[in-house]
């Protein structure tokens, strides 16, 4: 009888230990992505400034772009994101006009992986003015690309709260994209010359409104170039990223700030977007205003991207690869 009771006790303890181990493992997984989610109100707060008339369309070299840069720097400081260079500014010449990228940095927490970097980026400049409509000439650039810039800032805030990224991360707001990808071209060359070890780059462009009639929330440019879309979906546990034929038809892979990093480093560097050529008619238009943005959708998209980006930052092996 005593032997029977002992066996029962041992079995109970073994089962209980397995349950505790599973619970601890689940808690550890939850801890990895446990952070304060981005809310629609947070999105609105950033967007209402970056796409305001006060910034006068954020043209390269303008006072409005300078105000946007100062705002971004203050946001980084609030989050605890550090400058990568001596300051947050990475200056360069844009066809005779002095301008800059704004670069934030979170050092990796793992001694071995910290030397590897991921870049999360978006351009924050726009075209300044456009054809007048009802007396309005300010091309506010809400979707293009205050939306992408807001995504990068929101993601930076969540990573800064998590404080567990094993790889190092650069959060980059590129200048002079509208002048021909000049900011990203400059930074890619500078980093390459300094033996920067880039794992992958995820860029955000025009993510202010949802796709029309698609089963996925966003598409990725250069879908066939790498397995990034598949890995993001695997990491997020959902059909988050899909293939948009129009993106390939119009060669969008080569037309945003991911491309200079891809061509310089020969690693997966791609852009997430929700502009599908049918859901937004105000490209480079004065009516590209904050009032046209869907803040609830933007918050959902950003929050859905976080688990995948955390996995990219923390998975020990480089699972995202060129095809």
PDB file of C-alpha atoms in Angstrom:
ATOM      1  CA  UNK A   1       0.000   0.000   0.000  1.00  0.00           C
ATOM      2  CA  UNK A   2       2.815   2.384   0.932  1.00  0.00           C
ATOM      3  CA  UNK A   3       4.557   1.544  -2.347  1.00  0.00           C
ATOM      4  CA  UNK A   4       1.358   2.301  -4.266  1.00  0.00           C
ATOM      5  CA  UNK A   5       0.926   5.640  -2.468  1.00  0.00           C
ATOM      6  CA  UNK A   6       4.550   6.545  -3.206  1.00  0.00           C
ATOM      7  CA  UNK A   7       4.076   5.804  -6.904  1.00  0.00           C
ATOM      8  CA  UNK A   8       0.930   7.922  -6.984  1.00  0.00           C
ATOM      9  CA  UNK A   9       2.763  10.800  -5.275  1.00  0.00           C
ATOM     10  CA  UNK A  10       5.697  10.571  -7.670  1.00  0.00           C
ATOM     11  CA  UNK A  11       3.336  10.519 -10.670  1.00  0.00           C
ATOM     12  CA  UNK A  12       1.462  13.529  -9.329  1.00  0.00           C
ATOM     13  CA  UNK A  13       4.687  15.454  -8.767  1.00  0.00           C
ATOM     14  CA  UNK A  14       5.947  14.568 -12.258  1.00  0.00           C
ATOM     15  CA  UNK A  15       2.713  15.698 -13.918  1.00  0.00           C
ATOM     16  CA  UNK A  16       2.613  18.822 -11.775  1.00  0.00           C
ATOM     17  CA  UNK A  17       6.243  19.654 -12.639  1.00  0.00           C
ATOM     18  CA  UNK A  18       5.464  19.270 -16.349  1.00  0.00           C
ATOM     19  CA  UNK A  19       2.496  21.607 -15.970  1.00  0.00           C
ATOM     20  CA  UNK A  20       4.613  24.157 -14.080  1.00  0.00           C
ATOM     21  CA  UNK A  21       7.340  23.930 -16.733  1.00  0.00           C
ATOM     22  CA  UNK A  22       4.773  24.487 -19.508  1.00  0.00           C
ATOM     23  CA  UNK A  23       3.269  27.392 -17.584  1.00  0.00           C
ATOM     24  CA  UNK A  24       6.714  28.921 -17.058  1.00  0.00           C
ATOM     25  CA  UNK A  25       7.525  28.466 -20.748  1.00  0.00           C
ATOM     26  CA  UNK A  26       4.224  30.096 -21.743  1.00  0.00           C
ATOM     27  CA  UNK A  27       4.864  32.946 -19.291  1.00  0.00           C
ATOM     28  CA  UNK A  28       8.329  33.420 -20.767  1.00  0.00           C
ATOM     29  CA  UNK A  29       6.888  33.578 -24.285  1.00  0.00           C
ATOM     30  CA  UNK A  30       4.229  36.038 -23.166  1.00  0.00           C
ATOM     31  CA  UNK A  31       6.895  38.139 -21.472  1.00  0.00           C
ATOM     32  CA  UNK A  32       8.763  38.475 -24.755  1.00  0.00           C
ATOM     33  CA  UNK A  33       5.882  40.328 -26.402  1.00  0.00           C
ATOM     34  CA  UNK A  34       4.299  41.855 -23.293  1.00  0.00           C
ATOM     35  CA  UNK A  35       4.207  45.598 -23.763  1.00  0.00           C
ATOM     36  CA  UNK A  36       1.716  48.419 -23.868  1.00  0.00           C
ATOM     37  CA  UNK A  37       0.021  48.176 -27.251  1.00  0.00           C
ATOM     38  CA  UNK A  38      -0.113  51.135 -29.593  1.00  0.00           C
ATOM     39  CA  UNK A  39      -3.529  52.770 -29.482  1.00  0.00           C
ATOM     40  CA  UNK A  40      -5.372  54.747 -32.142  1.00  0.00           C
ATOM     41  CA  UNK A  41      -5.021  57.836 -29.934  1.00  0.00           C
ATOM     42  CA  UNK A  42      -1.225  57.381 -29.908  1.00  0.00           C
ATOM     43  CA  UNK A  43      -1.230  57.222 -33.696  1.00  0.00           C
ATOM     44  CA  UNK A  44      -3.390  60.329 -33.933  1.00  0.00           C
ATOM     45  CA  UNK A  45      -1.079  62.290 -31.630  1.00  0.00           C
ATOM     46  CA  UNK A  46       1.954  61.677 -33.848  1.00  0.00           C
ATOM     47  CA  UNK A  47       0.153  61.950 -37.169  1.00  0.00           C
ATOM     48  CA  UNK A  48      -1.606  65.182 -36.277  1.00  0.00           C
ATOM     49  CA  UNK A  49       1.773  66.837 -35.889  1.00  0.00           C
ATOM     50  CA  UNK A  50       3.807  65.231 -38.675  1.00  0.00           C
ATOM     51  CA  UNK A  51       1.102  65.870 -41.289  1.00  0.00           C
ATOM     52  CA  UNK A  52       0.018  69.280 -39.990  1.00  0.00           C
ATOM     53  CA  UNK A  53      -0.017  72.478 -42.049  1.00  0.00           C
ATOM     54  CA  UNK A  54       2.586  73.814 -39.603  1.00  0.00           C
ATOM     55  CA  UNK A  55       5.181  71.546 -41.234  1.00  0.00           C
ATOM     56  CA  UNK A  56       4.327  72.869 -44.691  1.00  0.00           C
ATOM     57  CA  UNK A  57       4.748  69.549 -46.480  1.00  0.00           C
ATOM     58  CA  UNK A  58       8.167  68.577 -44.986  1.00  0.00           C
ATOM     59  CA  UNK A  59      10.172  69.352 -48.123  1.00  0.00           C
ATOM     60  CA  UNK A  60      13.915  68.649 -48.092  1.00  0.00           C
ATOM     61  CA  UNK A  61      15.825  71.535 -46.511  1.00  0.00           C
ATOM     62  CA  UNK A  62      12.676  73.207 -45.196  1.00  0.00           C
ATOM     63  CA  UNK A  63      11.838  74.576 -41.767  1.00  0.00           C
ATOM     64  CA  UNK A  64       8.941  72.108 -41.667  1.00  0.00           C
ATOM     65  CA  UNK A  65      11.279  69.150 -42.087  1.00  0.00           C
ATOM     66  CA  UNK A  66      13.455  70.547 -39.285  1.00  0.00           C
ATOM     67  CA  UNK A  67      10.416  70.734 -36.994  1.00  0.00           C
ATOM     68  CA  UNK A  68       9.567  67.140 -37.872  1.00  0.00           C
ATOM     69  CA  UNK A  69      13.137  66.037 -37.084  1.00  0.00           C
ATOM     70  CA  UNK A  70      13.080  67.806 -33.720  1.00  0.00           C
ATOM     71  CA  UNK A  71       9.775  66.133 -32.892  1.00  0.00           C
ATOM     72  CA  UNK A  72      11.160  62.692 -33.799  1.00  0.00           C
ATOM     73  CA  UNK A  73      14.257  63.283 -31.690  1.00  0.00           C
ATOM     74  CA  UNK A  74      12.144  64.248 -28.676  1.00  0.00           C
ATOM     75  CA  UNK A  75      10.031  61.109 -29.130  1.00  0.00           C
ATOM     76  CA  UNK A  76      13.172  58.949 -29.198  1.00  0.00           C
ATOM     77  CA  UNK A  77      14.426  60.616 -26.028  1.00  0.00           C
ATOM     78  CA  UNK A  78      11.102  59.996 -24.262  1.00  0.00           C
ATOM     79  CA  UNK A  79      11.235  56.312 -25.166  1.00  0.00           C
ATOM     80  CA  UNK A  80      14.863  55.859 -24.130  1.00  0.00           C
ATOM     81  CA  UNK A  81      16.097  55.284 -27.693  1.00  0.00           C
ATOM     82  CA  UNK A  82      19.672  56.542 -28.076  1.00  0.00           C
ATOM     83  CA  UNK A  83      21.466  58.247 -30.995  1.00  0.00           C
ATOM     84  CA  UNK A  84      23.517  55.886 -33.140  1.00  0.00           C
ATOM     85  CA  UNK A  85      25.924  58.610 -34.157  1.00  0.00           C
ATOM     86  CA  UNK A  86      27.108  61.470 -31.914  1.00  0.00           C
ATOM     87  CA  UNK A  87      23.641  62.953 -32.324  1.00  0.00           C
ATOM     88  CA  UNK A  88      20.409  61.637 -33.852  1.00  0.00           C
ATOM     89  CA  UNK A  89      21.319  63.384 -37.129  1.00  0.00           C
ATOM     90  CA  UNK A  90      23.061  61.715 -40.041  1.00  0.00           C
ATOM     91  CA  UNK A  91      23.765  64.683 -42.345  1.00  0.00           C
ATOM     92  CA  UNK A  92      24.218  64.452 -46.113  1.00  0.00           C
ATOM     93  CA  UNK A  93      23.948  66.553 -49.245  1.00  0.00           C
ATOM     94  CA  UNK A  94      20.785  66.199 -51.314  1.00  0.00           C
ATOM     95  CA  UNK A  95      21.700  67.598 -54.714  1.00  0.00           C
ATOM     96  CA  UNK A  96      23.040  70.804 -53.182  1.00  0.00           C
ATOM     97  CA  UNK A  97      20.669  70.996 -50.200  1.00  0.00           C
ATOM     98  CA  UNK A  98      21.923  70.099 -46.724  1.00  0.00           C
ATOM     99  CA  UNK A  99      19.626  67.621 -45.011  1.00  0.00           C
ATOM    100  CA  UNK A 100      19.740  64.503 -42.799  1.00  0.00           C
ATOM    101  CA  UNK A 101      18.395  61.175 -41.700  1.00  0.00           C
ATOM    102  CA  UNK A 102      17.275  60.793 -38.074  1.00  0.00           C
ATOM    103  CA  UNK A 103      18.724  57.617 -36.565  1.00  0.00           C
ATOM    104  CA  UNK A 104      17.779  56.046 -33.233  1.00  0.00           C
ATOM    105  CA  UNK A 105      19.526  53.046 -31.672  1.00  0.00           C
ATOM    106  CA  UNK A 106      18.747  50.250 -29.243  1.00  0.00           C
ATOM    107  CA  UNK A 107      21.784  48.108 -28.466  1.00  0.00           C
ATOM    108  CA  UNK A 108      21.233  44.351 -28.455  1.00  0.00           C
ATOM    109  CA  UNK A 109      21.049  42.591 -25.103  1.00  0.00           C
ATOM    110  CA  UNK A 110      22.826  39.430 -26.241  1.00  0.00           C
ATOM    111  CA  UNK A 111      26.624  39.635 -26.293  1.00  0.00           C
ATOM    112  CA  UNK A 112      26.966  37.503 -29.412  1.00  0.00           C
ATOM    113  CA  UNK A 113      23.948  38.790 -31.378  1.00  0.00           C
ATOM    114  CA  UNK A 114      24.350  42.493 -30.524  1.00  0.00           C
ATOM    115  CA  UNK A 115      26.844  42.917 -33.355  1.00  0.00           C
ATOM    116  CA  UNK A 116      24.088  41.995 -35.808  1.00  0.00           C
ATOM    117  CA  UNK A 117      21.618  44.764 -36.730  1.00  0.00           C
ATOM    118  CA  UNK A 118      18.133  45.063 -38.048  1.00  0.00           C
ATOM    119  CA  UNK A 119      16.908  48.360 -39.469  1.00  0.00           C
ATOM    120  CA  UNK A 120      13.301  49.489 -39.126  1.00  0.00           C
ATOM    121  CA  UNK A 121      12.774  52.516 -41.331  1.00  0.00           C
ATOM    122  CA  UNK A 122      10.511  54.951 -43.160  1.00  0.00           C
ATOM    123  CA  UNK A 123      11.061  58.256 -44.925  1.00  0.00           C
ATOM    124  CA  UNK A 124       9.782  61.360 -43.144  1.00  0.00           C
ATOM    125  CA  UNK A 125      10.197  63.924 -45.914  1.00  0.00           C
ATOM    126  CA  UNK A 126       7.552  64.841 -48.472  1.00  0.00           C
ATOM    127  CA  UNK A 127       7.236  67.162 -51.484  1.00  0.00           C
ATOM    128  CA  UNK A 128       6.236  70.418 -49.753  1.00  0.00           C
ATOM    129  CA  UNK A 129       3.601  71.824 -52.087  1.00  0.00           C
ATOM    130  CA  UNK A 130       1.432  70.560 -54.939  1.00  0.00           C
ATOM    131  CA  UNK A 131      -1.273  71.765 -57.324  1.00  0.00           C
ATOM    132  CA  UNK A 132      -3.734  74.023 -55.534  1.00  0.00           C
ATOM    133  CA  UNK A 133      -7.142  72.627 -54.587  1.00  0.00           C
ATOM    134  CA  UNK A 134      -9.608  75.151 -53.169  1.00  0.00           C
ATOM    135  CA  UNK A 135      -6.703  77.424 -52.285  1.00  0.00           C
ATOM    136  CA  UNK A 136      -4.735  74.691 -50.479  1.00  0.00           C
ATOM    137  CA  UNK A 137      -1.210  74.081 -51.790  1.00  0.00           C
ATOM    138  CA  UNK A 138       0.324  72.184 -48.831  1.00  0.00           C
ATOM    139  CA  UNK A 139       1.021  68.538 -49.651  1.00  0.00           C
ATOM    140  CA  UNK A 140       0.812  67.292 -46.070  1.00  0.00           C
ATOM    141  CA  UNK A 141       1.969  63.766 -46.868  1.00  0.00           C
ATOM    142  CA  UNK A 142      -0.156  61.982 -44.269  1.00  0.00           C
ATOM    143  CA  UNK A 143      -0.127  58.581 -45.949  1.00  0.00           C
ATOM    144  CA  UNK A 144       3.131  59.386 -47.762  1.00  0.00           C
ATOM    145  CA  UNK A 145       4.834  59.007 -45.370  1.00  0.00           C
ATOM    146  CA  UNK A 146       3.859  60.402 -41.996  1.00  0.00           C
ATOM    147  CA  UNK A 147       2.046  57.061 -41.665  1.00  0.00           C
ATOM    148  CA  UNK A 148       5.218  55.024 -42.121  1.00  0.00           C
ATOM    149  CA  UNK A 149       7.144  57.373 -39.828  1.00  0.00           C
ATOM    150  CA  UNK A 150       4.474  56.965 -37.172  1.00  0.00           C
ATOM    151  CA  UNK A 151       4.774  53.191 -37.481  1.00  0.00           C
ATOM    152  CA  UNK A 152       8.531  53.355 -36.908  1.00  0.00           C
ATOM    153  CA  UNK A 153       8.149  55.614 -33.861  1.00  0.00           C
ATOM    154  CA  UNK A 154       5.425  53.381 -32.425  1.00  0.00           C
ATOM    155  CA  UNK A 155       7.541  50.268 -32.930  1.00  0.00           C
ATOM    156  CA  UNK A 156      10.565  51.984 -31.373  1.00  0.00           C
ATOM    157  CA  UNK A 157       8.483  52.823 -28.313  1.00  0.00           C
ATOM    158  CA  UNK A 158       7.361  49.224 -27.868  1.00  0.00           C
ATOM    159  CA  UNK A 159      10.880  47.825 -28.281  1.00  0.00           C
ATOM    160  CA  UNK A 160      12.204  50.363 -25.780  1.00  0.00           C
ATOM    161  CA  UNK A 161       9.576  49.185 -23.289  1.00  0.00           C
ATOM    162  CA  UNK A 162      10.403  45.520 -23.871  1.00  0.00           C
ATOM    163  CA  UNK A 163      14.150  46.008 -23.313  1.00  0.00           C
ATOM    164  CA  UNK A 164      14.888  42.489 -24.519  1.00  0.00           C
ATOM    165  CA  UNK A 165      16.048  42.781 -28.143  1.00  0.00           C
ATOM    166  CA  UNK A 166      19.003  40.445 -28.578  1.00  0.00           C
ATOM    167  CA  UNK A 167      20.090  42.013 -31.856  1.00  0.00           C
ATOM    168  CA  UNK A 168      20.781  45.712 -32.120  1.00  0.00           C
ATOM    169  CA  UNK A 169      18.186  47.861 -33.880  1.00  0.00           C
ATOM    170  CA  UNK A 170      18.394  51.090 -35.835  1.00  0.00           C
ATOM    171  CA  UNK A 171      15.168  53.068 -36.158  1.00  0.00           C
ATOM    172  CA  UNK A 172      15.712  55.311 -39.166  1.00  0.00           C
ATOM    173  CA  UNK A 173      13.612  58.183 -40.489  1.00  0.00           C
ATOM    174  CA  UNK A 174      15.067  58.844 -43.921  1.00  0.00           C
ATOM    175  CA  UNK A 175      15.419  62.235 -45.531  1.00  0.00           C
ATOM    176  CA  UNK A 176      15.230  63.080 -49.242  1.00  0.00           C
ATOM    177  CA  UNK A 177      13.417  59.921 -50.289  1.00  0.00           C
ATOM    178  CA  UNK A 178      11.298  62.076 -52.557  1.00  0.00           C
ATOM    179  CA  UNK A 179      14.474  63.371 -54.235  1.00  0.00           C
ATOM    180  CA  UNK A 180      15.497  59.865 -55.283  1.00  0.00           C
ATOM    181  CA  UNK A 181      16.157  57.696 -52.206  1.00  0.00           C
ATOM    182  CA  UNK A 182      19.092  59.944 -51.307  1.00  0.00           C
ATOM    183  CA  UNK A 183      18.992  59.502 -47.539  1.00  0.00           C
ATOM    184  CA  UNK A 184      18.880  55.720 -47.631  1.00  0.00           C
ATOM    185  CA  UNK A 185      21.533  55.582 -50.364  1.00  0.00           C
ATOM    186  CA  UNK A 186      23.836  57.750 -48.241  1.00  0.00           C
ATOM    187  CA  UNK A 187      23.287  55.777 -45.022  1.00  0.00           C
ATOM    188  CA  UNK A 188      23.656  52.356 -46.668  1.00  0.00           C
ATOM    189  CA  UNK A 189      27.009  53.408 -48.152  1.00  0.00           C
ATOM    190  CA  UNK A 190      28.200  54.928 -44.857  1.00  0.00           C
ATOM    191  CA  UNK A 191      27.305  51.854 -42.821  1.00  0.00           C
ATOM    192  CA  UNK A 192      28.826  49.473 -45.364  1.00  0.00           C
ATOM    193  CA  UNK A 193      32.108  51.405 -45.259  1.00  0.00           C
ATOM    194  CA  UNK A 194      32.123  50.965 -41.469  1.00  0.00           C
ATOM    195  CA  UNK A 195      31.688  47.170 -41.553  1.00  0.00           C
ATOM    196  CA  UNK A 196      28.103  47.302 -40.326  1.00  0.00           C
ATOM    197  CA  UNK A 197      26.624  43.793 -40.035  1.00  0.00           C
ATOM    198  CA  UNK A 198      23.079  44.044 -41.360  1.00  0.00           C
ATOM    199  CA  UNK A 199      20.795  41.048 -40.917  1.00  0.00           C
ATOM    200  CA  UNK A 200      17.675  42.523 -42.497  1.00  0.00           C
ATOM    201  CA  UNK A 201      15.791  45.783 -43.048  1.00  0.00           C
ATOM    202  CA  UNK A 202      12.026  46.313 -42.759  1.00  0.00           C
ATOM    203  CA  UNK A 203      10.714  49.549 -44.249  1.00  0.00           C
ATOM    204  CA  UNK A 204       7.235  51.080 -43.834  1.00  0.00           C
ATOM    205  CA  UNK A 205       5.641  53.073 -46.633  1.00  0.00           C
ATOM    206  CA  UNK A 206       2.053  54.338 -46.941  1.00  0.00           C
ATOM    207  CA  UNK A 207       0.297  52.258 -44.269  1.00  0.00           C
ATOM    208  CA  UNK A 208      -2.463  54.707 -43.359  1.00  0.00           C
ATOM    209  CA  UNK A 209      -5.487  52.960 -44.882  1.00  0.00           C
ATOM    210  CA  UNK A 210      -6.502  49.271 -45.164  1.00  0.00           C
ATOM    211  CA  UNK A 211      -6.252  47.238 -48.339  1.00  0.00           C
ATOM    212  CA  UNK A 212      -9.380  46.622 -50.399  1.00  0.00           C
ATOM    213  CA  UNK A 213     -10.765  43.070 -50.332  1.00  0.00           C
ATOM    214  CA  UNK A 214      -7.584  41.231 -49.376  1.00  0.00           C
ATOM    215  CA  UNK A 215      -7.239  38.354 -46.887  1.00  0.00           C
ATOM    216  CA  UNK A 216      -3.990  39.850 -45.557  1.00  0.00           C
ATOM    217  CA  UNK A 217      -3.432  43.190 -43.776  1.00  0.00           C
ATOM    218  CA  UNK A 218      -0.431  44.422 -45.790  1.00  0.00           C
ATOM    219  CA  UNK A 219       1.811  43.374 -48.654  1.00  0.00           C
ATOM    220  CA  UNK A 220       5.557  43.342 -48.963  1.00  0.00           C
ATOM    221  CA  UNK A 221       7.510  44.630 -51.944  1.00  0.00           C
ATOM    222  CA  UNK A 222       9.895  42.200 -53.577  1.00  0.00           C
ATOM    223  CA  UNK A 223       7.750  39.349 -52.287  1.00  0.00           C
ATOM    224  CA  UNK A 224       9.661  36.771 -54.313  1.00  0.00           C
ATOM    225  CA  UNK A 225      13.120  38.127 -53.408  1.00  0.00           C
ATOM    226  CA  UNK A 226      13.251  36.459 -49.986  1.00  0.00           C
ATOM    227  CA  UNK A 227      11.240  34.416 -47.507  1.00  0.00           C
ATOM    228  CA  UNK A 228      10.523  37.510 -45.385  1.00  0.00           C
ATOM    229  CA  UNK A 229       6.756  37.451 -45.952  1.00  0.00           C
ATOM    230  CA  UNK A 230       6.541  33.782 -44.975  1.00  0.00           C
ATOM    231  CA  UNK A 231       8.657  34.262 -41.861  1.00  0.00           C
ATOM    232  CA  UNK A 232       6.680  37.329 -40.750  1.00  0.00           C
ATOM    233  CA  UNK A 233       3.486  35.302 -41.115  1.00  0.00           C
ATOM    234  CA  UNK A 234       5.022  32.367 -39.248  1.00  0.00           C
ATOM    235  CA  UNK A 235       6.293  34.637 -36.487  1.00  0.00           C
ATOM    236  CA  UNK A 236       3.020  36.523 -36.139  1.00  0.00           C
ATOM    237  CA  UNK A 237       0.863  33.398 -36.352  1.00  0.00           C
ATOM    238  CA  UNK A 238      -1.439  34.990 -38.932  1.00  0.00           C
ATOM    239  CA  UNK A 239      -1.789  35.860 -42.605  1.00  0.00           C
ATOM    240  CA  UNK A 240      -0.387  39.328 -41.972  1.00  0.00           C
ATOM    241  CA  UNK A 241       1.618  39.824 -45.175  1.00  0.00           C
ATOM    242  CA  UNK A 242       0.612  38.934 -48.728  1.00  0.00           C
ATOM    243  CA  UNK A 243       1.612  39.347 -52.366  1.00  0.00           C
ATOM    244  CA  UNK A 244       0.278  42.270 -54.407  1.00  0.00           C
ATOM    245  CA  UNK A 245       0.779  41.776 -58.180  1.00  0.00           C
ATOM    246  CA  UNK A 246       0.580  45.546 -58.774  1.00  0.00           C
ATOM    247  CA  UNK A 247       3.582  46.046 -56.511  1.00  0.00           C
ATOM    248  CA  UNK A 248       5.655  43.860 -58.819  1.00  0.00           C
ATOM    249  CA  UNK A 249       4.158  45.409 -61.952  1.00  0.00           C
ATOM    250  CA  UNK A 250       5.112  48.922 -60.815  1.00  0.00           C
ATOM    251  CA  UNK A 251       8.505  47.798 -59.441  1.00  0.00           C
ATOM    252  CA  UNK A 252       7.791  49.152 -55.955  1.00  0.00           C
ATOM    253  CA  UNK A 253      10.650  47.069 -54.555  1.00  0.00           C
ATOM    254  CA  UNK A 254      13.111  49.426 -56.263  1.00  0.00           C
ATOM    255  CA  UNK A 255      11.191  52.597 -55.403  1.00  0.00           C
ATOM    256  CA  UNK A 256      11.518  52.913 -51.637  1.00  0.00           C
ATOM    257  CA  UNK A 257      14.261  53.122 -49.022  1.00  0.00           C
ATOM    258  CA  UNK A 258      14.657  49.364 -48.683  1.00  0.00           C
ATOM    259  CA  UNK A 259      16.338  49.145 -52.069  1.00  0.00           C
ATOM    260  CA  UNK A 260      19.686  50.895 -51.385  1.00  0.00           C
ATOM    261  CA  UNK A 261      20.225  48.554 -48.412  1.00  0.00           C
ATOM    262  CA  UNK A 262      19.350  45.505 -50.489  1.00  0.00           C
ATOM    263  CA  UNK A 263      21.689  46.507 -53.307  1.00  0.00           C
ATOM    264  CA  UNK A 264      24.516  47.506 -50.936  1.00  0.00           C
ATOM    265  CA  UNK A 265      24.372  44.636 -48.414  1.00  0.00           C
ATOM    266  CA  UNK A 266      22.744  41.858 -50.499  1.00  0.00           C
ATOM    267  CA  UNK A 267      20.467  40.797 -47.637  1.00  0.00           C
ATOM    268  CA  UNK A 268      16.642  40.823 -47.365  1.00  0.00           C
ATOM    269  CA  UNK A 269      15.479  44.453 -47.231  1.00  0.00           C
ATOM    270  CA  UNK A 270      11.822  45.023 -48.059  1.00  0.00           C
ATOM    271  CA  UNK A 271       8.941  47.438 -47.616  1.00  0.00           C
ATOM    272  CA  UNK A 272       5.601  46.821 -45.919  1.00  0.00           C
ATOM    273  CA  UNK A 273       2.769  48.848 -47.436  1.00  0.00           C
ATOM    274  CA  UNK A 274      -1.026  48.962 -47.696  1.00  0.00           C
ATOM    275  CA  UNK A 275      -1.357  51.275 -50.712  1.00  0.00           C
ATOM    276  CA  UNK A 276      -2.875  49.004 -53.351  1.00  0.00           C
ATOM    277  CA  UNK A 277      -3.636  51.520 -56.161  1.00  0.00           C
ATOM    278  CA  UNK A 278      -7.384  51.249 -55.475  1.00  0.00           C
ATOM    279  CA  UNK A 279      -7.708  52.344 -51.832  1.00  0.00           C
ATOM    280  CA  UNK A 280      -6.138  55.821 -51.915  1.00  0.00           C
ATOM    281  CA  UNK A 281      -6.301  58.530 -54.567  1.00  0.00           C
ATOM    282  CA  UNK A 282      -4.235  61.301 -52.989  1.00  0.00           C
ATOM    283  CA  UNK A 283      -0.658  60.330 -53.834  1.00  0.00           C
ATOM    284  CA  UNK A 284       1.433  63.547 -53.981  1.00  0.00           C
ATOM    285  CA  UNK A 285      -1.800  65.506 -53.607  1.00  0.00           C
ATOM    286  CA  UNK A 286      -2.785  68.315 -51.244  1.00  0.00           C
ATOM    287  CA  UNK A 287      -5.643  66.153 -49.959  1.00  0.00           C
ATOM    288  CA  UNK A 288      -3.244  63.587 -48.504  1.00  0.00           C
ATOM    289  CA  UNK A 289      -4.426  64.751 -45.084  1.00  0.00           C
ATOM    290  CA  UNK A 290      -4.680  63.264 -41.603  1.00  0.00           C
ATOM    291  CA  UNK A 291      -8.472  63.250 -41.967  1.00  0.00           C
ATOM    292  CA  UNK A 292      -8.095  60.506 -44.606  1.00  0.00           C
ATOM    293  CA  UNK A 293      -6.168  58.154 -42.281  1.00  0.00           C
ATOM    294  CA  UNK A 294      -7.597  55.154 -40.434  1.00  0.00           C
ATOM    295  CA  UNK A 295      -5.949  55.264 -36.998  1.00  0.00           C
ATOM    296  CA  UNK A 296      -7.648  52.113 -35.722  1.00  0.00           C
ATOM    297  CA  UNK A 297      -6.314  50.138 -38.670  1.00  0.00           C
ATOM    298  CA  UNK A 298      -2.830  51.581 -38.267  1.00  0.00           C
ATOM    299  CA  UNK A 299      -2.728  50.655 -34.580  1.00  0.00           C
ATOM    300  CA  UNK A 300      -3.868  47.099 -35.354  1.00  0.00           C
ATOM    301  CA  UNK A 301      -1.274  46.687 -38.114  1.00  0.00           C
ATOM    302  CA  UNK A 302       1.547  47.973 -35.902  1.00  0.00           C
ATOM    303  CA  UNK A 303       0.560  45.758 -32.978  1.00  0.00           C
ATOM    304  CA  UNK A 304       0.295  42.741 -35.278  1.00  0.00           C
ATOM    305  CA  UNK A 305       3.806  43.431 -36.607  1.00  0.00           C
ATOM    306  CA  UNK A 306       5.401  43.579 -33.149  1.00  0.00           C
ATOM    307  CA  UNK A 307       5.587  39.792 -32.419  1.00  0.00           C
ATOM    308  CA  UNK A 308       7.172  39.201 -35.835  1.00  0.00           C
ATOM    309  CA  UNK A 309       9.701  42.004 -35.374  1.00  0.00           C
ATOM    310  CA  UNK A 310      10.528  40.726 -31.888  1.00  0.00           C
ATOM    311  CA  UNK A 311      11.207  37.297 -33.387  1.00  0.00           C
ATOM    312  CA  UNK A 312      13.414  38.848 -36.066  1.00  0.00           C
ATOM    313  CA  UNK A 313      15.369  40.647 -33.351  1.00  0.00           C
ATOM    314  CA  UNK A 314      15.664  37.624 -31.054  1.00  0.00           C
ATOM    315  CA  UNK A 315      15.771  34.394 -33.080  1.00  0.00           C
ATOM    316  CA  UNK A 316      19.352  33.097 -32.681  1.00  0.00           C
ATOM    317  CA  UNK A 317      19.808  32.053 -36.333  1.00  0.00           C
ATOM    318  CA  UNK A 318      19.230  34.263 -39.357  1.00  0.00           C
ATOM    319  CA  UNK A 319      16.042  32.659 -40.636  1.00  0.00           C
ATOM    320  CA  UNK A 320      15.133  35.405 -43.121  1.00  0.00           C
ATOM    321  CA  UNK A 321      17.074  34.678 -46.291  1.00  0.00           C
ATOM    322  CA  UNK A 322      17.236  35.640 -49.946  1.00  0.00           C
ATOM    323  CA  UNK A 323      15.640  33.186 -52.340  1.00  0.00           C
TER     324      UNK A 323
END
